[in-house]
Short mmCIF file of C-alpha atoms in Angstrom, two decimals:
data_model
loop_
_atom_site.label_atom_id
_atom_site.label_comp_id
_atom_site.label_asym_id
_atom_site.label_seq_id
_atom_site.Cartn_x
_atom_site.Cartn_y
_atom_site.Cartn_z
CA MET A 1 90.91 72.04 82.98
CA PRO A 2 94.56 70.93 82.67
CA TRP A 3 94.92 68.37 85.47
CA ALA A 4 98.47 67.94 86.78
CA ARG A 5 100.17 64.70 85.68
CA PRO A 6 103.11 62.87 87.26
CA GLU A 7 106.23 64.36 85.66
CA TYR A 8 108.97 62.48 87.50
CA SER A 9 110.04 58.90 88.04
CA LYS A 10 109.19 57.27 91.35
CA ARG A 11 112.88 57.21 92.19
CA ARG A 12 113.08 60.98 91.71
CA VAL A 13 109.89 61.41 93.75
CA ASN A 14 111.27 59.30 96.59
CA ASP A 15 114.60 61.17 96.62
CA ALA A 16 112.76 64.50 96.69
CA GLY A 17 110.51 63.34 99.52
CA ALA A 18 113.50 62.22 101.57
CA LEU A 19 115.29 65.54 101.01
CA VAL A 20 112.26 67.65 101.95
CA ALA A 21 111.59 65.56 105.07
CA SER A 22 115.20 65.84 106.28
CA TYR A 23 115.92 69.42 105.21
CA ASP A 24 117.89 71.45 107.75
CA VAL A 25 116.85 75.12 107.77
CA GLY A 26 120.27 75.92 109.18
CA ALA A 27 121.98 74.78 105.97
CA PRO A 28 121.33 77.68 103.55
CA ASN A 29 123.70 76.27 100.91
CA SER A 30 121.25 73.45 100.23
CA PHE A 31 118.23 75.76 99.81
CA PRO A 32 118.20 75.60 95.98
CA GLU A 33 118.15 71.80 96.13
CA TYR A 34 115.35 71.98 98.67
CA LEU A 35 113.24 74.20 96.40
CA GLU A 36 113.81 71.86 93.47
CA ALA A 37 112.78 68.87 95.59
CA LEU A 38 109.73 70.78 96.79
CA ASP A 39 108.59 71.25 93.19
CA VAL A 40 108.87 67.48 92.62
CA VAL A 41 106.90 66.70 95.79
CA ASN A 42 104.22 69.22 94.91
CA ASN A 43 103.84 67.79 91.40
CA TRP A 44 103.43 64.32 92.92
CA ARG A 45 100.77 65.65 95.29
CA SER A 46 98.96 67.62 92.59
CA ALA A 47 98.92 64.62 90.23
CA HIS A 48 96.61 62.86 92.70
CA ASN A 49 93.87 65.45 92.15
CA PHE A 50 92.38 63.80 89.06
CA PRO A 51 91.99 60.27 90.48
CA LEU A 52 90.94 61.79 93.82
CA ASN A 53 88.15 63.74 92.16
CA THR A 54 87.01 60.54 90.41
CA PHE A 55 86.82 58.63 93.69
CA HIS A 56 85.09 61.51 95.48
CA VAL A 57 82.34 61.66 92.85
CA GLY A 58 81.81 57.90 93.23
CA LEU A 59 81.81 58.14 97.02
CA LYS A 60 79.07 60.80 96.98
CA LYS A 61 76.94 58.77 94.59
CA ARG A 62 77.19 55.52 96.57
CA GLY A 63 76.89 57.21 99.94
CA ARG A 64 73.75 59.19 99.13
CA GLN A 65 71.97 56.03 98.07
CA ILE A 66 72.43 54.82 101.67
CA ASP A 67 72.27 58.04 103.70
CA ARG A 68 70.90 61.32 102.32
CA GLY A 69 72.54 63.11 105.24
CA ILE A 70 76.05 62.04 104.25
CA ILE A 71 78.88 64.60 104.47
CA THR A 72 81.75 64.12 102.03
CA ALA A 73 85.03 65.93 101.39
CA GLN A 74 88.34 65.42 99.63
CA ARG A 75 91.80 66.73 100.43
CA ILE A 76 95.41 66.55 99.29
CA LYS A 77 97.79 65.65 102.14
CA ARG A 78 99.55 68.55 103.84
CA LEU A 79 103.28 68.94 103.30
CA SER A 80 103.85 68.97 107.07
CA SER A 81 101.96 65.67 107.38
CA ILE A 82 104.06 64.14 104.60
CA GLU A 83 107.26 65.25 106.32
CA HIS A 84 106.08 63.93 109.70
CA LYS A 85 105.07 60.58 108.25
CA LEU A 86 108.37 60.09 106.41
CA ASP A 87 110.26 61.04 109.56
CA ARG A 88 108.18 58.69 111.73
CA TRP A 89 108.53 55.76 109.31
CA PRO A 90 112.14 55.92 108.00
CA THR A 91 111.69 52.91 105.68
CA MET A 92 108.69 54.48 103.92
CA THR A 93 109.13 56.33 100.63
CA LEU A 94 106.90 59.08 99.26
CA SER A 95 105.64 56.95 96.38
CA GLN A 96 104.57 54.26 98.87
CA MET A 97 102.42 56.66 100.88
CA GLN A 98 98.80 55.58 100.55
CA ASP A 99 96.95 58.72 101.58
CA ILE A 100 98.42 61.54 99.50
CA GLY A 101 94.93 61.91 98.07
CA GLY A 102 92.07 61.17 100.43
CA CYS A 103 88.31 61.52 100.49
CA ARG A 104 86.03 61.17 103.48
CA ALA A 105 82.44 60.08 104.07
CA ILE A 106 80.71 60.89 107.35
CA MET A 107 77.56 58.82 107.85
CA ARG A 108 74.75 59.37 110.36
CA SER A 109 75.02 55.88 111.89
CA SER A 110 77.50 53.04 112.23
CA LYS A 111 75.01 50.85 110.37
CA ALA A 112 75.29 53.21 107.38
CA VAL A 113 79.09 52.92 107.61
CA ARG A 114 78.82 49.14 107.26
CA GLN A 115 76.35 49.44 104.39
CA LEU A 116 78.65 51.77 102.47
CA CYS A 117 81.59 49.41 103.01
CA GLU A 118 79.44 46.54 101.73
CA ALA A 119 78.50 48.61 98.68
CA TYR A 120 82.18 49.01 97.82
CA ALA A 121 82.88 45.33 98.46
CA SER A 122 80.17 44.30 95.99
CA SER A 123 80.96 46.95 93.36
CA ASP A 124 82.47 46.33 89.94
CA LEU A 125 85.25 48.92 90.25
CA LYS A 126 88.20 48.41 87.93
CA HIS A 127 90.49 49.97 90.50
CA THR A 128 92.42 47.54 92.71
CA LEU A 129 91.65 47.43 96.42
CA ALA A 130 95.07 47.54 98.10
CA VAL A 131 94.09 48.02 101.76
CA ASN A 132 90.95 47.40 103.81
CA ASP A 133 91.50 48.47 107.42
CA ASP A 134 88.41 48.17 109.62
CA TYR A 135 89.16 50.13 112.79
CA VAL A 136 85.51 49.92 113.85
CA ALA A 137 85.67 46.15 114.27
CA SER A 138 89.19 46.47 115.70
CA PRO A 139 89.77 49.96 117.16
CA LYS A 140 93.30 51.27 117.45
CA PRO A 141 94.68 51.42 121.03
CA SER A 142 94.51 55.23 120.72
CA GLY A 143 90.75 54.97 120.26
CA TYR A 144 90.68 55.75 116.55
CA ARG A 145 87.70 54.15 114.81
CA GLY A 146 86.70 54.23 111.16
CA VAL A 147 87.18 52.23 107.97
CA HIS A 148 90.01 52.95 105.52
CA LEU A 149 89.88 51.65 101.96
CA VAL A 150 92.90 52.27 99.73
CA TYR A 151 92.53 51.80 95.98
CA LYS A 152 95.08 51.83 93.19
CA TYR A 153 93.62 53.90 90.38
CA PHE A 154 93.17 52.27 86.98
CA SER A 155 91.83 53.66 83.70
CA ASP A 156 92.18 52.67 80.05
CA ARG A 157 91.89 56.33 79.03
CA LYS A 158 93.92 58.06 81.77
CA ALA A 159 96.85 55.69 82.08
CA ASP A 160 99.18 58.43 83.40
CA TYR A 161 97.44 58.11 86.77
CA ASN A 162 97.38 54.32 86.94
CA THR A 163 98.62 52.83 90.25
CA LEU A 164 98.29 56.16 92.12
CA LYS A 165 96.72 55.37 95.49
CA ILE A 166 93.64 57.07 96.90
CA GLU A 167 92.36 56.53 100.43
CA ILE A 168 88.66 56.52 101.32
CA GLN A 169 87.82 57.11 104.99
CA ILE A 170 84.35 56.10 106.12
CA ARG A 171 83.21 57.19 109.60
CA SER A 172 80.04 57.61 111.59
CA GLN A 173 79.30 61.04 113.05
CA LEU A 174 80.34 59.82 116.51
CA GLN A 175 83.64 58.50 115.15
CA HIS A 176 84.20 61.75 113.25
CA ALA A 177 83.52 63.94 116.29
CA TRP A 178 86.11 61.94 118.25
CA ALA A 179 88.79 62.01 115.51
CA THR A 180 88.53 65.74 114.84
CA ALA A 181 88.58 66.53 118.57
CA VAL A 182 91.87 64.61 118.86
CA GLU A 183 93.33 66.72 116.06
CA THR A 184 92.07 69.95 117.63
CA VAL A 185 93.53 69.18 121.05
CA GLY A 186 96.76 68.03 119.40
CA THR A 187 97.02 71.41 117.67
CA LEU A 188 96.28 73.38 120.82
CA GLN A 189 98.62 71.33 123.00
CA GLN A 190 101.34 71.09 120.33
CA GLN A 191 101.32 67.29 120.69
CA ALA A 192 100.99 64.51 118.13
CA LEU A 193 98.02 62.93 119.90
CA LYS A 194 96.80 61.63 116.55
CA SER A 195 99.95 59.47 116.45
CA SER A 196 99.57 58.39 120.10
CA GLN A 197 102.29 60.79 121.22
CA GLY A 198 101.76 63.32 123.99
CA GLU A 199 100.50 63.73 127.55
CA LYS A 200 99.27 60.49 129.08
CA ASP A 201 96.17 62.17 130.53
CA TRP A 202 94.94 63.29 127.12
CA LEU A 203 95.77 59.96 125.49
CA ARG A 204 93.94 58.01 128.18
CA PHE A 205 90.92 60.32 128.12
CA PHE A 206 90.48 59.94 124.36
CA ALA A 207 90.73 56.15 124.57
CA LEU A 208 87.99 56.16 127.22
CA ALA A 209 85.82 58.56 125.21
CA SER A 210 86.11 56.37 122.13
CA SER A 211 84.97 53.33 124.10
CA ALA A 212 81.96 55.26 125.39
CA PHE A 213 81.02 56.20 121.83
CA ALA A 214 81.57 52.62 120.62
CA LEU A 215 79.25 51.26 123.33
CA ARG A 216 76.67 53.86 122.34
CA GLU A 217 76.86 52.52 118.78
CA GLY A 218 76.93 48.89 119.80
CA THR A 219 80.39 48.31 118.31
CA THR A 220 83.71 47.03 119.68
CA PRO A 221 85.20 49.15 122.51
CA VAL A 222 88.85 50.18 122.67
CA PRO A 223 91.26 47.59 124.09
CA GLY A 224 92.60 48.41 127.53
CA THR A 225 89.56 50.40 128.69
CA PRO A 226 87.14 49.28 131.46
CA THR A 227 84.63 46.64 130.42
CA ALA A 228 82.17 47.74 133.12
CA TYR A 229 80.29 50.79 131.86
CA SER A 230 80.00 52.44 135.29
CA GLU A 231 83.76 52.13 135.78
CA LEU A 232 84.36 53.62 132.33
CA VAL A 233 82.17 56.63 133.10
CA ARG A 234 83.75 57.20 136.52
CA GLU A 235 87.23 57.27 134.99
CA MET A 236 86.05 59.61 132.22
CA ARG A 237 84.53 61.97 134.80
CA ASP A 238 87.86 62.11 136.60
CA TYR A 239 89.70 63.14 133.43
CA VAL A 240 87.01 65.66 132.46
CA ARG A 241 87.56 67.40 135.82
CA ARG A 242 91.33 67.03 135.75
CA LEU A 243 91.67 68.45 132.24
CA ASP A 244 88.98 71.12 132.73
CA LEU A 245 87.80 69.82 129.40
CA ALA A 246 84.62 71.71 128.53
CA LYS A 247 85.88 75.16 129.52
CA ARG A 248 89.23 74.83 127.77
CA LEU A 249 87.85 73.53 124.49
CA GLN A 250 84.77 75.76 124.28
CA ASN A 251 86.80 78.93 124.91
CA TYR A 252 89.09 78.17 122.00
CA GLY A 253 86.24 77.54 119.59
CA HIS A 254 84.42 80.73 120.58
CA ALA A 255 87.57 82.86 120.17
CA MET A 256 88.36 81.64 116.65
CA LYS A 257 87.93 84.31 113.97
CA LEU A 258 86.87 83.37 110.43
CA LEU A 259 88.53 85.43 107.72
CA SER A 260 87.33 85.09 104.13
CA SER A 261 88.89 85.86 100.78
CA PRO A 262 87.35 88.64 98.63
CA GLN A 263 85.76 86.11 96.28
CA HIS A 264 84.13 84.20 99.14
CA ASN A 265 80.51 83.08 98.76
CA ARG A 266 80.60 82.57 95.01
CA GLY A 267 78.10 79.97 93.92
CA ASP A 268 80.69 77.98 91.97
CA ASP A 269 83.29 77.59 94.73
CA HIS A 270 84.85 74.12 94.58
CA TYR A 271 88.20 74.27 96.41
CA PHE A 272 88.66 75.81 99.86
CA LEU A 273 92.14 76.66 101.11
CA LEU A 274 92.13 76.88 104.92
CA GLU A 275 94.96 78.62 106.79
CA MET A 276 94.63 78.02 110.52
CA ASN A 277 96.82 80.09 112.87
CA PRO A 278 96.26 79.34 116.59
CA ALA A 279 98.55 82.22 117.61
CA LEU A 280 96.19 84.71 115.93
CA MET A 281 93.11 82.59 116.73
CA SER A 282 92.07 82.86 113.10
CA VAL A 283 91.30 80.74 110.07
CA GLN A 284 91.66 82.30 106.62
CA VAL A 285 89.51 80.81 103.84
CA THR A 286 90.38 81.31 100.17
CA THR A 287 88.11 79.82 97.52
CA PHE A 288 88.76 78.61 93.98
CA LYS A 289 86.57 77.45 91.13
CA PHE A 290 86.67 73.89 89.76
CA GLY A 291 88.78 75.01 86.80
CA GLU A 292 91.33 76.71 89.06
CA SER A 293 92.88 73.50 90.41
CA PRO A 294 96.47 74.34 89.26
CA LEU A 295 96.20 77.82 90.82
CA ALA A 296 94.76 76.37 94.03
CA ASN A 297 97.58 73.84 94.35
CA GLN A 298 100.26 76.47 93.70
CA LYS A 299 98.72 78.76 96.32
CA TYR A 300 98.53 75.80 98.71
CA LEU A 301 102.30 75.27 98.47
CA GLU A 302 103.01 79.00 98.95
CA VAL A 303 100.83 79.17 102.07
CA GLU A 304 102.39 76.02 103.54
CA ARG A 305 105.85 77.54 103.14
CA SER A 306 104.72 80.80 104.76
CA LEU A 307 103.27 78.95 107.78
CA LYS A 308 106.13 76.48 108.18
CA ASP A 309 107.81 78.24 111.12
CA ILE A 310 104.64 79.30 112.97
CA PRO A 311 103.91 76.85 115.84
CA GLY A 312 100.61 75.05 115.36
CA ALA A 313 99.78 76.81 112.08
CA GLU A 314 98.46 74.56 109.33
CA ALA A 315 96.97 74.77 105.86
CA VAL A 316 94.84 72.31 103.94
CA LEU A 317 93.26 72.36 100.48
CA VAL A 318 89.87 70.65 100.46
CA SER A 319 86.98 70.17 98.06
CA VAL A 320 83.46 70.19 99.45
CA ASP A 321 80.04 71.49 98.43
CA SER A 322 80.11 74.63 100.62
CA LEU A 323 81.89 76.42 103.47
CA ASP A 324 79.26 74.96 105.80
CA ALA A 325 80.35 71.49 104.67
CA VAL A 326 83.99 72.46 105.35
CA ARG A 327 83.07 73.22 108.97
CA LYS A 328 81.36 69.85 109.30
CA ALA A 329 84.08 67.80 107.60
CA TYR A 330 87.04 69.65 109.18
CA PRO A 331 85.87 71.24 112.47
CA ASN A 332 89.43 70.90 113.80
CA TYR A 333 90.54 73.73 111.47
CA PHE A 334 88.10 76.01 113.29
CA LEU A 335 89.16 74.65 116.70
CA ASP A 336 85.53 73.62 117.01
CA THR A 337 84.86 70.80 119.46
CA ALA A 338 81.30 71.77 120.39
CA VAL A 339 79.80 68.48 119.16
CA PHE A 340 82.44 66.43 120.95
CA VAL A 341 82.01 68.32 124.24
CA ARG A 342 78.24 67.80 124.07
CA LEU A 343 78.72 64.07 123.48
CA ILE A 344 81.10 63.81 126.46
CA GLN A 345 78.58 65.60 128.68
CA GLU A 346 75.90 63.14 127.60
CA ALA A 347 78.20 60.14 128.15
CA THR A 348 79.19 61.17 131.67
CA ARG A 349 75.72 62.23 132.83
CA THR A 350 74.80 58.80 134.18
CA LEU A 351 76.54 55.58 135.16
CA ALA A 352 73.80 53.54 133.49
CA ARG A 353 74.80 51.77 130.30
CA PRO A 354 72.79 52.83 127.21
CA ARG A 355 69.68 50.65 127.08
CA ARG A 356 69.78 50.18 123.35
CA PRO A 357 72.73 50.71 121.01
CA ALA A 358 72.31 53.69 118.70
CA ASP A 359 73.72 51.58 115.86
CA THR A 360 70.72 52.09 113.58
CA ARG A 361 69.79 55.62 114.66
CA GLN A 362 70.24 58.42 112.11
CA LEU A 363 72.09 61.17 114.00
CA ASP A 364 72.29 64.83 113.02
CA LEU A 365 75.13 66.05 115.19
CA PHE A 366 76.61 68.47 112.63
CA LYS A 367 73.60 70.66 111.88
#
């Protein structure tokens, strides 16, 4: 398979990223320049597929030695996310972005998360570890928890990809349920909750929920949340009632329609292109074989452009073992918060603090 390679200098990549991020749809005279810049950005994204696939294979191998119930996935960053990030951080350039290519491991316990991180720390990888952010030990104020490892790719035989950065996210199932629920609600409410922007009630509720999950795992709670467990639960109950949480979220998930491409359910599916449109309450799934990476990436760009002006609509190109694994790794694209709602109901059922942390327990939340 002809993997895409970087075709432009980093300066050209950065200029193209800046133009795409700042493009004004009301300036039709600049449209040809925009399309040219879009091609540069898409080549830069696509060039991450080879090193990303390499890291994903390694992640599966290491993770399964620790937890046979691991869920893994890989994805290339959405164009809308690139634009948002460049707009939010004006001093950042596209070539500096560390998560253009990202793979994810979802473990059944927080203990397994630590063990996988330790496996990477003691490995003999030739790639350079550029970032090690442990948001389990030190949760973000928003409530986000998980571990992010960013590596700079290195190979003697594939030097074209050297220094490209790939991010590995490692989460427990509880941490994953929380993070994907934040993205789902952000989509439905048209708010950037993931970036700590939006209604204060939602932001506060998610910080409280994350602390409840952290205490269940025996890990560090979110700063600024109640230290007394009974107080934490009482405040959570208030927000659950105020936001009408269960009813609102469950109704959306039940109404979502799954649309499949004609070639769906082939045994050799490798890439899954998801098109989520909240206005139509639908998610379209198109599948591609392993050798169809260039076609998949071209289709990805076309779909992103077609959805650009539809509020809340998003597309993502992921690689997983099956459509079932897509649902588990990216439930937010199906507006599915069933696991999260169940966890909140369990957390608010009693004011009594969990007797024993579930740190070592192997959960199966995403059956």
